[in-house]
Every structure is written in C-alpha cells, then in structure tokens.
mmCIF file with all atom_site columns, C-alpha atoms and ligand atoms in Angstrom:
data_model
loop_
_atom_site.group_PDB
_atom_site.id
_atom_site.type_symbol
_atom_site.label_atom_id
_atom_site.label_alt_id
_atom_site.label_comp_id
_atom_site.label_asym_id
_atom_site.label_entity_id
_atom_site.label_seq_id
_atom_site.pdbx_PDB_ins_code
_atom_site.Cartn_x
_atom_site.Cartn_y
_atom_site.Cartn_z
_atom_site.occupancy
_atom_site.B_iso_or_equiv
_atom_site.pdbx_formal_charge
_atom_site.auth_seq_id
_atom_site.auth_comp_id
_atom_site.auth_asym_id
_atom_site.auth_atom_id
_atom_site.pdbx_PDB_model_num
ATOM   1   C  CA  . UNK O 1 1   ? 0.000  0.000   0.000  1.00 93.00 ? 1424 UNK O CA  1
ATOM   2   C  CA  . UNK O 1 2   ? 1.235  3.450   -0.873 1.00 91.00 ? 1425 UNK O CA  1
ATOM   3   C  CA  . UNK O 1 3   ? 1.730  5.998   1.876  1.00 95.00 ? 1426 UNK O CA  1
ATOM   4   C  CA  . UNK O 1 4   ? -0.414 9.045   1.155  1.00 94.00 ? 1427 UNK O CA  1
ATOM   5   C  CA  . UNK O 1 5   ? 0.173  11.621  3.917  1.00 94.00 ? 1428 UNK O CA  1
ATOM   6   C  CA  . UNK O 1 6   ? -3.065 13.300  5.071  1.00 94.00 ? 1429 UNK O CA  1
ATOM   7   C  CA  . UNK O 1 7   ? -1.305 16.679  4.993  1.00 95.00 ? 1430 UNK O CA  1
ATOM   8   C  CA  . UNK O 1 8   ? 1.925  18.113  3.614  1.00 96.00 ? 1431 UNK O CA  1
ATOM   9   C  CA  . UNK O 1 9   ? 4.563  16.694  5.957  1.00 96.00 ? 1432 UNK O CA  1
ATOM   10  C  CA  . UNK O 1 10  ? 7.122  19.220  4.688  1.00 95.00 ? 1433 UNK O CA  1
ATOM   11  C  CA  . UNK O 1 11  ? 5.063  21.956  6.338  1.00 95.00 ? 1434 UNK O CA  1
ATOM   12  C  CA  . UNK O 1 12  ? 5.388  20.344  9.771  1.00 96.00 ? 1435 UNK O CA  1
ATOM   13  C  CA  . UNK O 1 13  ? 8.197  21.040  12.189 1.00 94.00 ? 1436 UNK O CA  1
ATOM   14  C  CA  . UNK O 1 14  ? 10.426 18.045  12.661 1.00 94.00 ? 1437 UNK O CA  1
ATOM   15  C  CA  . UNK O 1 15  ? 13.368 16.051  11.476 1.00 92.00 ? 1438 UNK O CA  1
ATOM   16  C  CA  . UNK O 1 16  ? 12.304 13.200  9.240  1.00 96.00 ? 1439 UNK O CA  1
ATOM   17  C  CA  . UNK O 1 17  ? 13.215 12.619  5.611  1.00 97.00 ? 1440 UNK O CA  1
ATOM   18  C  CA  . UNK O 1 18  ? 10.624 11.530  3.031  1.00 96.00 ? 1441 UNK O CA  1
ATOM   19  C  CA  . UNK O 1 19  ? 12.115 8.067   2.539  1.00 97.00 ? 1442 UNK O CA  1
ATOM   20  C  CA  . UNK O 1 20  ? 12.216 7.580   6.330  1.00 98.00 ? 1443 UNK O CA  1
ATOM   21  C  CA  . UNK O 1 21  ? 8.558  8.587   6.585  1.00 98.00 ? 1444 UNK O CA  1
ATOM   22  C  CA  . UNK O 1 22  ? 7.623  6.020   3.963  1.00 98.00 ? 1445 UNK O CA  1
ATOM   23  C  CA  . UNK O 1 23  ? 9.697  3.303   5.678  1.00 98.00 ? 1446 UNK O CA  1
ATOM   24  C  CA  . UNK O 1 24  ? 8.052  3.979   9.055  1.00 98.00 ? 1447 UNK O CA  1
ATOM   25  C  CA  . UNK O 1 25  ? 4.614  3.748   7.476  1.00 98.00 ? 1448 UNK O CA  1
ATOM   26  C  CA  . UNK O 1 26  ? 5.396  0.452   5.745  1.00 98.00 ? 1449 UNK O CA  1
ATOM   27  C  CA  . UNK O 1 27  ? 6.919  -1.095  8.875  1.00 98.00 ? 1450 UNK O CA  1
ATOM   28  C  CA  . UNK O 1 28  ? 3.922  -0.078  10.977 1.00 98.00 ? 1451 UNK O CA  1
ATOM   29  C  CA  . UNK O 1 29  ? 1.534  -1.379  8.342  1.00 98.00 ? 1452 UNK O CA  1
ATOM   30  C  CA  . UNK O 1 30  ? 3.135  -4.821  8.624  1.00 98.00 ? 1453 UNK O CA  1
ATOM   31  C  CA  . UNK O 1 31  ? 3.514  -4.973  12.397 1.00 98.00 ? 1454 UNK O CA  1
ATOM   32  C  CA  . UNK O 1 32  ? 0.621  -3.049  13.952 1.00 98.00 ? 1455 UNK O CA  1
ATOM   33  C  CA  . UNK O 1 33  ? -1.764 -5.894  13.175 1.00 98.00 ? 1456 UNK O CA  1
ATOM   34  C  CA  . UNK O 1 34  ? -0.004 -7.855  15.908 1.00 98.00 ? 1457 UNK O CA  1
ATOM   35  C  CA  . UNK O 1 35  ? 0.264  -5.161  18.533 1.00 98.00 ? 1458 UNK O CA  1
ATOM   36  C  CA  . UNK O 1 36  ? 0.290  -1.392  18.952 1.00 98.00 ? 1459 UNK O CA  1
ATOM   37  C  CA  . UNK O 1 37  ? 3.191  0.828   18.002 1.00 99.00 ? 1460 UNK O CA  1
ATOM   38  C  CA  . UNK O 1 38  ? 5.092  2.804   20.626 1.00 98.00 ? 1461 UNK O CA  1
ATOM   39  C  CA  . UNK O 1 39  ? 7.077  5.828   19.590 1.00 98.00 ? 1462 UNK O CA  1
ATOM   40  C  CA  . UNK O 1 40  ? 9.573  7.562   21.867 1.00 98.00 ? 1463 UNK O CA  1
ATOM   41  C  CA  . UNK O 1 41  ? 10.182 11.195  20.931 1.00 97.00 ? 1464 UNK O CA  1
ATOM   42  C  CA  . UNK O 1 42  ? 7.146  12.495  19.076 1.00 98.00 ? 1465 UNK O CA  1
ATOM   43  C  CA  . UNK O 1 43  ? 8.118  16.189  19.014 1.00 97.00 ? 1466 UNK O CA  1
ATOM   44  C  CA  . UNK O 1 44  ? 5.510  17.834  16.761 1.00 97.00 ? 1467 UNK O CA  1
ATOM   45  C  CA  . UNK O 1 45  ? 4.063  14.595  15.427 1.00 98.00 ? 1468 UNK O CA  1
ATOM   46  C  CA  . UNK O 1 46  ? 5.590  14.185  11.971 1.00 98.00 ? 1469 UNK O CA  1
ATOM   47  C  CA  . UNK O 1 47  ? 6.651  10.566  12.465 1.00 98.00 ? 1470 UNK O CA  1
ATOM   48  C  CA  . UNK O 1 48  ? 3.569  9.929   14.633 1.00 98.00 ? 1471 UNK O CA  1
ATOM   49  C  CA  . UNK O 1 49  ? 1.415  10.730  11.614 1.00 98.00 ? 1472 UNK O CA  1
ATOM   50  C  CA  . UNK O 1 50  ? 3.309  8.213   9.451  1.00 98.00 ? 1473 UNK O CA  1
ATOM   51  C  CA  . UNK O 1 51  ? 2.894  5.489   12.073 1.00 98.00 ? 1474 UNK O CA  1
ATOM   52  C  CA  . UNK O 1 52  ? -0.675 6.556   12.798 1.00 98.00 ? 1475 UNK O CA  1
ATOM   53  C  CA  . UNK O 1 53  ? -1.830 6.302   9.194  1.00 98.00 ? 1476 UNK O CA  1
ATOM   54  C  CA  . UNK O 1 54  ? -0.654 2.681   9.136  1.00 98.00 ? 1477 UNK O CA  1
ATOM   55  C  CA  . UNK O 1 55  ? -2.212 1.887   12.517 1.00 98.00 ? 1478 UNK O CA  1
ATOM   56  C  CA  . UNK O 1 56  ? -5.525 3.396   11.503 1.00 98.00 ? 1479 UNK O CA  1
ATOM   57  C  CA  . UNK O 1 57  ? -5.523 1.097   8.485  1.00 98.00 ? 1480 UNK O CA  1
ATOM   58  C  CA  . UNK O 1 58  ? -5.176 -1.887  10.844 1.00 98.00 ? 1481 UNK O CA  1
ATOM   59  C  CA  . UNK O 1 59  ? -7.492 -0.639  13.587 1.00 98.00 ? 1482 UNK O CA  1
ATOM   60  C  CA  . UNK O 1 60  ? -4.427 -0.413  15.836 1.00 98.00 ? 1483 UNK O CA  1
ATOM   61  C  CA  . UNK O 1 61  ? -2.972 2.435   17.949 1.00 98.00 ? 1484 UNK O CA  1
ATOM   62  C  CA  . UNK O 1 62  ? 0.201  4.454   18.315 1.00 98.00 ? 1485 UNK O CA  1
ATOM   63  C  CA  . UNK O 1 63  ? 1.329  5.353   21.802 1.00 98.00 ? 1486 UNK O CA  1
ATOM   64  C  CA  . UNK O 1 64  ? 3.207  8.609   21.299 1.00 98.00 ? 1487 UNK O CA  1
ATOM   65  C  CA  . UNK O 1 65  ? 5.549  9.106   24.227 1.00 98.00 ? 1488 UNK O CA  1
ATOM   66  C  CA  . UNK O 1 66  ? 7.207  12.460  24.779 1.00 98.00 ? 1489 UNK O CA  1
ATOM   67  C  CA  . UNK O 1 67  ? 7.580  14.769  27.777 1.00 97.00 ? 1490 UNK O CA  1
ATOM   68  C  CA  . UNK O 1 68  ? 7.189  17.555  25.210 1.00 97.00 ? 1491 UNK O CA  1
ATOM   69  C  CA  . UNK O 1 69  ? 9.867  19.659  26.900 1.00 94.00 ? 1492 UNK O CA  1
ATOM   70  C  CA  . UNK O 1 70  ? 12.307 19.202  24.037 1.00 90.00 ? 1493 UNK O CA  1
ATOM   71  C  CA  . UNK O 1 71  ? 15.594 17.294  23.971 1.00 87.00 ? 1494 UNK O CA  1
ATOM   72  C  CA  . UNK O 1 72  ? 18.950 18.796  24.920 1.00 84.00 ? 1495 UNK O CA  1
ATOM   73  C  CA  . UNK O 1 73  ? 19.423 20.305  21.457 1.00 87.00 ? 1496 UNK O CA  1
ATOM   74  C  CA  . UNK O 1 74  ? 16.013 22.034  21.499 1.00 89.00 ? 1497 UNK O CA  1
ATOM   75  C  CA  . UNK O 1 75  ? 16.633 24.113  24.610 1.00 89.00 ? 1498 UNK O CA  1
ATOM   76  C  CA  . UNK O 1 76  ? 17.104 27.868  24.542 1.00 89.00 ? 1499 UNK O CA  1
ATOM   77  C  CA  . UNK O 1 77  ? 20.490 28.803  23.137 1.00 87.00 ? 1500 UNK O CA  1
ATOM   78  C  CA  . UNK O 1 78  ? 20.961 25.384  21.512 1.00 89.00 ? 1501 UNK O CA  1
ATOM   79  C  CA  . UNK O 1 79  ? 21.260 24.743  17.786 1.00 84.00 ? 1502 UNK O CA  1
ATOM   80  C  CA  . UNK O 1 80  ? 17.800 23.262  17.206 1.00 88.00 ? 1503 UNK O CA  1
ATOM   81  C  CA  . UNK O 1 81  ? 15.880 25.666  19.465 1.00 91.00 ? 1504 UNK O CA  1
ATOM   82  C  CA  . UNK O 1 82  ? 12.651 26.886  17.856 1.00 92.00 ? 1505 UNK O CA  1
ATOM   83  C  CA  . UNK O 1 83  ? 11.277 30.088  19.459 1.00 90.00 ? 1506 UNK O CA  1
ATOM   84  C  CA  . UNK O 1 84  ? 7.754  29.176  18.214 1.00 90.00 ? 1507 UNK O CA  1
ATOM   85  C  CA  . UNK O 1 85  ? 7.846  26.181  20.555 1.00 90.00 ? 1508 UNK O CA  1
ATOM   86  C  CA  . UNK O 1 86  ? 8.942  28.075  23.624 1.00 91.00 ? 1509 UNK O CA  1
ATOM   87  C  CA  . UNK O 1 87  ? 6.312  28.837  26.249 1.00 90.00 ? 1510 UNK O CA  1
ATOM   88  C  CA  . UNK O 1 88  ? 7.375  32.017  28.059 1.00 90.00 ? 1511 UNK O CA  1
ATOM   89  C  CA  . UNK O 1 89  ? 4.710  31.413  30.737 1.00 91.00 ? 1512 UNK O CA  1
ATOM   90  C  CA  . UNK O 1 90  ? 6.407  28.273  31.995 1.00 90.00 ? 1513 UNK O CA  1
ATOM   91  C  CA  . UNK O 1 91  ? 9.835  29.320  30.637 1.00 89.00 ? 1514 UNK O CA  1
ATOM   92  C  CA  . UNK O 1 92  ? 10.075 25.913  28.987 1.00 93.00 ? 1515 UNK O CA  1
ATOM   93  C  CA  . UNK O 1 93  ? 9.863  24.343  25.568 1.00 93.00 ? 1516 UNK O CA  1
ATOM   94  C  CA  . UNK O 1 94  ? 6.345  23.014  24.974 1.00 96.00 ? 1517 UNK O CA  1
ATOM   95  C  CA  . UNK O 1 95  ? 5.825  20.941  21.836 1.00 97.00 ? 1518 UNK O CA  1
ATOM   96  C  CA  . UNK O 1 96  ? 2.573  19.338  22.988 1.00 98.00 ? 1519 UNK O CA  1
ATOM   97  C  CA  . UNK O 1 97  ? 0.258  22.041  21.656 1.00 97.00 ? 1520 UNK O CA  1
ATOM   98  C  CA  . UNK O 1 98  ? 1.797  21.832  18.192 1.00 97.00 ? 1521 UNK O CA  1
ATOM   99  C  CA  . UNK O 1 99  ? 1.773  18.016  18.364 1.00 98.00 ? 1522 UNK O CA  1
ATOM   100 C  CA  . UNK O 1 100 ? -1.910 17.939  19.244 1.00 98.00 ? 1523 UNK O CA  1
ATOM   101 C  CA  . UNK O 1 101 ? -2.823 20.366  16.481 1.00 98.00 ? 1524 UNK O CA  1
ATOM   102 C  CA  . UNK O 1 102 ? -0.979 18.272  13.882 1.00 98.00 ? 1525 UNK O CA  1
ATOM   103 C  CA  . UNK O 1 103 ? -2.488 14.964  15.015 1.00 98.00 ? 1526 UNK O CA  1
ATOM   104 C  CA  . UNK O 1 104 ? -5.978 16.464  14.841 1.00 98.00 ? 1527 UNK O CA  1
ATOM   105 C  CA  . UNK O 1 105 ? -5.304 18.006  11.430 1.00 98.00 ? 1528 UNK O CA  1
ATOM   106 C  CA  . UNK O 1 106 ? -4.223 14.554  10.224 1.00 98.00 ? 1529 UNK O CA  1
ATOM   107 C  CA  . UNK O 1 107 ? -7.475 13.021  11.457 1.00 98.00 ? 1530 UNK O CA  1
ATOM   108 C  CA  . UNK O 1 108 ? -5.680 10.731  13.890 1.00 98.00 ? 1531 UNK O CA  1
ATOM   109 C  CA  . UNK O 1 109 ? -7.289 11.669  17.216 1.00 98.00 ? 1532 UNK O CA  1
ATOM   110 C  CA  . UNK O 1 110 ? -8.789 8.191   17.497 1.00 98.00 ? 1533 UNK O CA  1
ATOM   111 C  CA  . UNK O 1 111 ? -5.563 6.386   16.630 1.00 98.00 ? 1534 UNK O CA  1
ATOM   112 C  CA  . UNK O 1 112 ? -2.848 8.245   18.517 1.00 98.00 ? 1535 UNK O CA  1
ATOM   113 C  CA  . UNK O 1 113 ? -2.607 8.005   22.305 1.00 98.00 ? 1536 UNK O CA  1
ATOM   114 C  CA  . UNK O 1 114 ? -0.280 10.721  23.613 1.00 98.00 ? 1537 UNK O CA  1
ATOM   115 C  CA  . UNK O 1 115 ? 1.718  9.902   26.730 1.00 98.00 ? 1538 UNK O CA  1
ATOM   116 C  CA  . UNK O 1 116 ? 3.153  13.123  28.118 1.00 98.00 ? 1539 UNK O CA  1
ATOM   117 C  CA  . UNK O 1 117 ? 5.800  11.778  30.464 1.00 98.00 ? 1540 UNK O CA  1
ATOM   118 C  CA  . UNK O 1 118 ? 9.425  10.798  30.762 1.00 97.00 ? 1541 UNK O CA  1
ATOM   119 C  CA  . UNK O 1 119 ? 10.266 7.480   29.147 1.00 97.00 ? 1542 UNK O CA  1
ATOM   120 C  CA  . UNK O 1 120 ? 11.282 5.704   32.367 1.00 97.00 ? 1543 UNK O CA  1
ATOM   121 C  CA  . UNK O 1 121 ? 8.168  6.871   34.200 1.00 98.00 ? 1544 UNK O CA  1
ATOM   122 C  CA  . UNK O 1 122 ? 5.863  5.705   31.409 1.00 98.00 ? 1545 UNK O CA  1
ATOM   123 C  CA  . UNK O 1 123 ? 7.617  2.330   31.297 1.00 98.00 ? 1546 UNK O CA  1
ATOM   124 C  CA  . UNK O 1 124 ? 7.213  1.650   35.002 1.00 97.00 ? 1547 UNK O CA  1
ATOM   125 C  CA  . UNK O 1 125 ? 3.824  -0.078  34.775 1.00 97.00 ? 1548 UNK O CA  1
ATOM   126 C  CA  . UNK O 1 126 ? 3.786  -0.883  31.084 1.00 98.00 ? 1549 UNK O CA  1
ATOM   127 C  CA  . UNK O 1 127 ? 2.580  -4.369  30.308 1.00 98.00 ? 1550 UNK O CA  1
ATOM   128 C  CA  . UNK O 1 128 ? 1.427  -4.404  26.704 1.00 98.00 ? 1551 UNK O CA  1
ATOM   129 C  CA  . UNK O 1 129 ? 3.361  -6.307  24.025 1.00 98.00 ? 1552 UNK O CA  1
ATOM   130 C  CA  . UNK O 1 130 ? 4.298  -4.059  21.105 1.00 98.00 ? 1553 UNK O CA  1
ATOM   131 C  CA  . UNK O 1 131 ? 4.193  -4.741  17.398 1.00 98.00 ? 1554 UNK O CA  1
ATOM   132 C  CA  . UNK O 1 132 ? 6.718  -2.001  16.759 1.00 99.00 ? 1555 UNK O CA  1
ATOM   133 C  CA  . UNK O 1 133 ? 8.987  0.269   18.772 1.00 99.00 ? 1556 UNK O CA  1
ATOM   134 C  CA  . UNK O 1 134 ? 10.391 3.470   17.299 1.00 99.00 ? 1557 UNK O CA  1
ATOM   135 C  CA  . UNK O 1 135 ? 13.192 5.079   19.308 1.00 98.00 ? 1558 UNK O CA  1
ATOM   136 C  CA  . UNK O 1 136 ? 13.749 8.743   18.469 1.00 97.00 ? 1559 UNK O CA  1
ATOM   137 C  CA  . UNK O 1 137 ? 14.015 10.326  21.894 1.00 95.00 ? 1560 UNK O CA  1
ATOM   138 C  CA  . UNK O 1 138 ? 16.865 12.130  23.631 1.00 92.00 ? 1561 UNK O CA  1
ATOM   139 C  CA  . UNK O 1 139 ? 20.232 11.687  21.962 1.00 91.00 ? 1562 UNK O CA  1
ATOM   140 C  CA  . UNK O 1 140 ? 22.427 11.708  25.035 1.00 94.00 ? 1563 UNK O CA  1
ATOM   141 C  CA  . UNK O 1 141 ? 23.865 8.274   25.745 1.00 96.00 ? 1564 UNK O CA  1
ATOM   142 C  CA  . UNK O 1 142 ? 21.945 8.084   29.045 1.00 96.00 ? 1565 UNK O CA  1
ATOM   143 C  CA  . UNK O 1 143 ? 18.621 8.907   27.388 1.00 96.00 ? 1566 UNK O CA  1
ATOM   144 C  CA  . UNK O 1 144 ? 19.108 6.512   24.472 1.00 97.00 ? 1567 UNK O CA  1
ATOM   145 C  CA  . UNK O 1 145 ? 20.224 3.672   26.781 1.00 97.00 ? 1568 UNK O CA  1
ATOM   146 C  CA  . UNK O 1 146 ? 17.248 4.235   29.084 1.00 98.00 ? 1569 UNK O CA  1
ATOM   147 C  CA  . UNK O 1 147 ? 14.829 4.177   26.152 1.00 98.00 ? 1570 UNK O CA  1
ATOM   148 C  CA  . UNK O 1 148 ? 16.374 0.963   24.881 1.00 98.00 ? 1571 UNK O CA  1
ATOM   149 C  CA  . UNK O 1 149 ? 16.432 -0.800  28.257 1.00 98.00 ? 1572 UNK O CA  1
ATOM   150 C  CA  . UNK O 1 150 ? 12.955 0.296   29.314 1.00 98.00 ? 1573 UNK O CA  1
ATOM   151 C  CA  . UNK O 1 151 ? 11.116 -0.677  26.163 1.00 98.00 ? 1574 UNK O CA  1
ATOM   152 C  CA  . UNK O 1 152 ? 12.888 -3.281  24.060 1.00 98.00 ? 1575 UNK O CA  1
ATOM   153 C  CA  . UNK O 1 153 ? 11.696 -6.142  26.260 1.00 98.00 ? 1576 UNK O CA  1
ATOM   154 C  CA  . UNK O 1 154 ? 8.080  -5.337  25.363 1.00 98.00 ? 1577 UNK O CA  1
ATOM   155 C  CA  . UNK O 1 155 ? 8.573  -5.950  21.665 1.00 98.00 ? 1578 UNK O CA  1
ATOM   156 C  CA  . UNK O 1 156 ? 6.862  -9.036  20.260 1.00 98.00 ? 1579 UNK O CA  1
ATOM   157 C  CA  . UNK O 1 157 ? 8.854  -11.634 18.381 1.00 98.00 ? 1580 UNK O CA  1
ATOM   158 C  CA  . UNK O 1 158 ? 8.738  -10.699 14.720 1.00 98.00 ? 1581 UNK O CA  1
ATOM   159 C  CA  . UNK O 1 159 ? 8.156  -7.077  15.745 1.00 98.00 ? 1582 UNK O CA  1
ATOM   160 C  CA  . UNK O 1 160 ? 10.143 -4.164  14.407 1.00 98.00 ? 1583 UNK O CA  1
ATOM   161 C  CA  . UNK O 1 161 ? 12.588 -1.992  16.308 1.00 98.00 ? 1584 UNK O CA  1
ATOM   162 C  CA  . UNK O 1 162 ? 13.244 1.245   14.438 1.00 98.00 ? 1585 UNK O CA  1
ATOM   163 C  CA  . UNK O 1 163 ? 15.974 3.650   15.545 1.00 98.00 ? 1586 UNK O CA  1
ATOM   164 C  CA  . UNK O 1 164 ? 16.358 7.127   14.118 1.00 98.00 ? 1587 UNK O CA  1
ATOM   165 C  CA  . UNK O 1 165 ? 19.483 9.265   13.621 1.00 97.00 ? 1588 UNK O CA  1
ATOM   166 C  CA  . UNK O 1 166 ? 21.996 6.522   12.946 1.00 98.00 ? 1589 UNK O CA  1
ATOM   167 C  CA  . UNK O 1 167 ? 25.304 8.064   11.936 1.00 97.00 ? 1590 UNK O CA  1
ATOM   168 C  CA  . UNK O 1 168 ? 28.183 5.569   11.765 1.00 93.00 ? 1591 UNK O CA  1
ATOM   169 C  CA  . UNK O 1 169 ? 30.433 8.555   10.967 1.00 94.00 ? 1592 UNK O CA  1
ATOM   170 C  CA  . UNK O 1 170 ? 30.756 10.610  14.152 1.00 93.00 ? 1593 UNK O CA  1
ATOM   171 C  CA  . UNK O 1 171 ? 31.405 13.751  12.075 1.00 93.00 ? 1594 UNK O CA  1
ATOM   172 C  CA  . UNK O 1 172 ? 27.844 13.525  10.735 1.00 92.00 ? 1595 UNK O CA  1
ATOM   173 C  CA  . UNK O 1 173 ? 25.955 13.205  14.013 1.00 90.00 ? 1596 UNK O CA  1
ATOM   174 C  CA  . UNK O 1 174 ? 25.759 12.060  17.630 1.00 92.00 ? 1597 UNK O CA  1
ATOM   175 C  CA  . UNK O 1 175 ? 26.650 8.473   18.434 1.00 96.00 ? 1598 UNK O CA  1
ATOM   176 C  CA  . UNK O 1 176 ? 24.057 7.462   21.037 1.00 97.00 ? 1599 UNK O CA  1
ATOM   177 C  CA  . UNK O 1 177 ? 21.475 6.057   18.580 1.00 98.00 ? 1600 UNK O CA  1
ATOM   178 C  CA  . UNK O 1 178 ? 24.254 4.144   16.833 1.00 98.00 ? 1601 UNK O CA  1
ATOM   179 C  CA  . UNK O 1 179 ? 25.398 2.769   20.211 1.00 97.00 ? 1602 UNK O CA  1
ATOM   180 C  CA  . UNK O 1 180 ? 21.970 1.284   20.960 1.00 98.00 ? 1603 UNK O CA  1
ATOM   181 C  CA  . UNK O 1 181 ? 21.747 -0.096  17.422 1.00 98.00 ? 1604 UNK O CA  1
ATOM   182 C  CA  . UNK O 1 182 ? 25.005 -1.988  18.008 1.00 98.00 ? 1605 UNK O CA  1
ATOM   183 C  CA  . UNK O 1 183 ? 23.769 -3.088  21.401 1.00 98.00 ? 1606 UNK O CA  1
ATOM   184 C  CA  . UNK O 1 184 ? 20.630 -4.516  19.815 1.00 98.00 ? 1607 UNK O CA  1
ATOM   185 C  CA  . UNK O 1 185 ? 22.612 -6.364  17.160 1.00 98.00 ? 1608 UNK O CA  1
ATOM   186 C  CA  . UNK O 1 186 ? 25.151 -7.676  19.676 1.00 98.00 ? 1609 UNK O CA  1
ATOM   187 C  CA  . UNK O 1 187 ? 22.353 -9.007  21.874 1.00 97.00 ? 1610 UNK O CA  1
ATOM   188 C  CA  . UNK O 1 188 ? 21.569 -11.615 19.229 1.00 97.00 ? 1611 UNK O CA  1
ATOM   189 C  CA  . UNK O 1 189 ? 17.878 -10.760 19.571 1.00 97.00 ? 1612 UNK O CA  1
ATOM   190 C  CA  . UNK O 1 190 ? 17.674 -8.690  16.400 1.00 98.00 ? 1613 UNK O CA  1
ATOM   191 C  CA  . UNK O 1 191 ? 18.619 -8.679  12.766 1.00 98.00 ? 1614 UNK O CA  1
ATOM   192 C  CA  . UNK O 1 192 ? 18.861 -5.496  10.758 1.00 98.00 ? 1615 UNK O CA  1
ATOM   193 C  CA  . UNK O 1 193 ? 16.469 -5.703  7.829  1.00 98.00 ? 1616 UNK O CA  1
ATOM   194 C  CA  . UNK O 1 194 ? 16.914 -2.262  6.287  1.00 98.00 ? 1617 UNK O CA  1
ATOM   195 C  CA  . UNK O 1 195 ? 18.716 1.043   6.577  1.00 98.00 ? 1618 UNK O CA  1
ATOM   196 C  CA  . UNK O 1 196 ? 16.849 3.967   5.071  1.00 98.00 ? 1619 UNK O CA  1
ATOM   197 C  CA  . UNK O 1 197 ? 18.768 7.208   5.246  1.00 98.00 ? 1620 UNK O CA  1
ATOM   198 C  CA  . UNK O 1 198 ? 19.455 7.567   9.006  1.00 98.00 ? 1621 UNK O CA  1
ATOM   199 C  CA  . UNK O 1 199 ? 16.709 5.126   10.000 1.00 98.00 ? 1622 UNK O CA  1
ATOM   200 C  CA  . UNK O 1 200 ? 17.642 1.566   11.014 1.00 98.00 ? 1623 UNK O CA  1
ATOM   201 C  CA  . UNK O 1 201 ? 14.980 -1.150  10.937 1.00 98.00 ? 1624 UNK O CA  1
ATOM   202 C  CA  . UNK O 1 202 ? 15.531 -4.330  12.932 1.00 98.00 ? 1625 UNK O CA  1
ATOM   203 C  CA  . UNK O 1 203 ? 13.419 -7.399  13.350 1.00 98.00 ? 1626 UNK O CA  1
ATOM   204 C  CA  . UNK O 1 204 ? 13.022 -9.060  16.733 1.00 98.00 ? 1627 UNK O CA  1
ATOM   205 C  CA  . UNK O 1 205 ? 13.998 -12.693 16.216 1.00 97.00 ? 1628 UNK O CA  1
HETATM 206 MG MG1 . LIG Q 2 .   ? 15.263 11.925  15.082 1.00 60.56 ? 2320 LIG Q MG1 1
#
C-alpha cells in the first residue's frame, strides 16, 4: 500500500526525511496488526502521523511518548531551538500544543494516544506487548540507553525496532542512537532488515 500523507509533511516542524517517513509507514503497516506501536520522541508529530496512518488502516494504535519539553538540542540557546515552541509562561519548551494540532489536522485523534511523560516513568507499569517500537528520543547516551532498556523487552517476536538518527560517521551526528543499534545487534535478539537514510529497521527474532 502506498503511503499518502493526510497533509503536507514538509510543512510540519520536525526532522524526518521523506524516505524515512515512507519506511516507518510500511513497517507499521506490517507490524501493527499484531500489537500497537510505541514511539519515543514524538516532538511535533511528523513521524507519529506516518505510524498513525498505518495503525488506523489496521485498527491499531500508536502510543506517542514524549515529555514535550524538548531534547537537549532544542533548549534555549541550543542549535535546534525553535522560538515558536517556547512557552514564556512556563519558561520551557512546549511541543505538545503543536503536536496535538498536527495529530488532529491529520485526522488521527482516534488512533494516537499521547503519553506526556518521561520514558522511564511511562515504562514503570507498562505491560502491553508491542508490534513495533520506534526510538527517536533524547540523543544523550543516558537517554538513548534508558529508552532501549525500558522498552525493548516489550517488543513481540517478529516485531520491528526502528531507531532514528543513525550516523556511523561521528562527524555527521551524535553516536548514542548508533550505540543502541550496536547493542541490539550484539544481543543476538535482532537482525537489521533495512537502513533507510538515518533510519535503522531491525526485526526481533
Ligand atoms: Mg530523530
């Protein structure tokens, strides 16, 4: 099935290439029949919409986990800070309003379940097997390791683990996502099935 975005994804804030968007959709289309999708790091919802369109097709759901306070690189004074997403009232980044608007505009209010919390907190009582896990949260080593350790065990056999921002060349980007990719492969629990741009797709054996 072809991925037809419900709105122009290029107009949305976020960091996801076209080929990555398509790959996320296709992976979720295959796996969300077996269990819901959980995404870590939704930001303004660009990737959530790709996953959500596939889940809606299957009558499944996307749990979109994000504290919506921005990652390290989104904070004031940092390279990826966006003043539109800064809430002067709370003196914090707040991406939830923009996220919510985009999910509604995409017609996915009945498919996407936002979880506005830290990854470790949300994982504490989690007990639902996942068809797919997409890790695109904080890019510090601590954050990436926590996301991996908290959630990977919930993935069903045959499910897909997707990791964004894989840069084997350290000059091109941070190394934390690449570190958890290698950890997954070294565990013997996964095989890499595709690499699309900076997106790695692994299958849980
Ligand atoms: Mg990313």
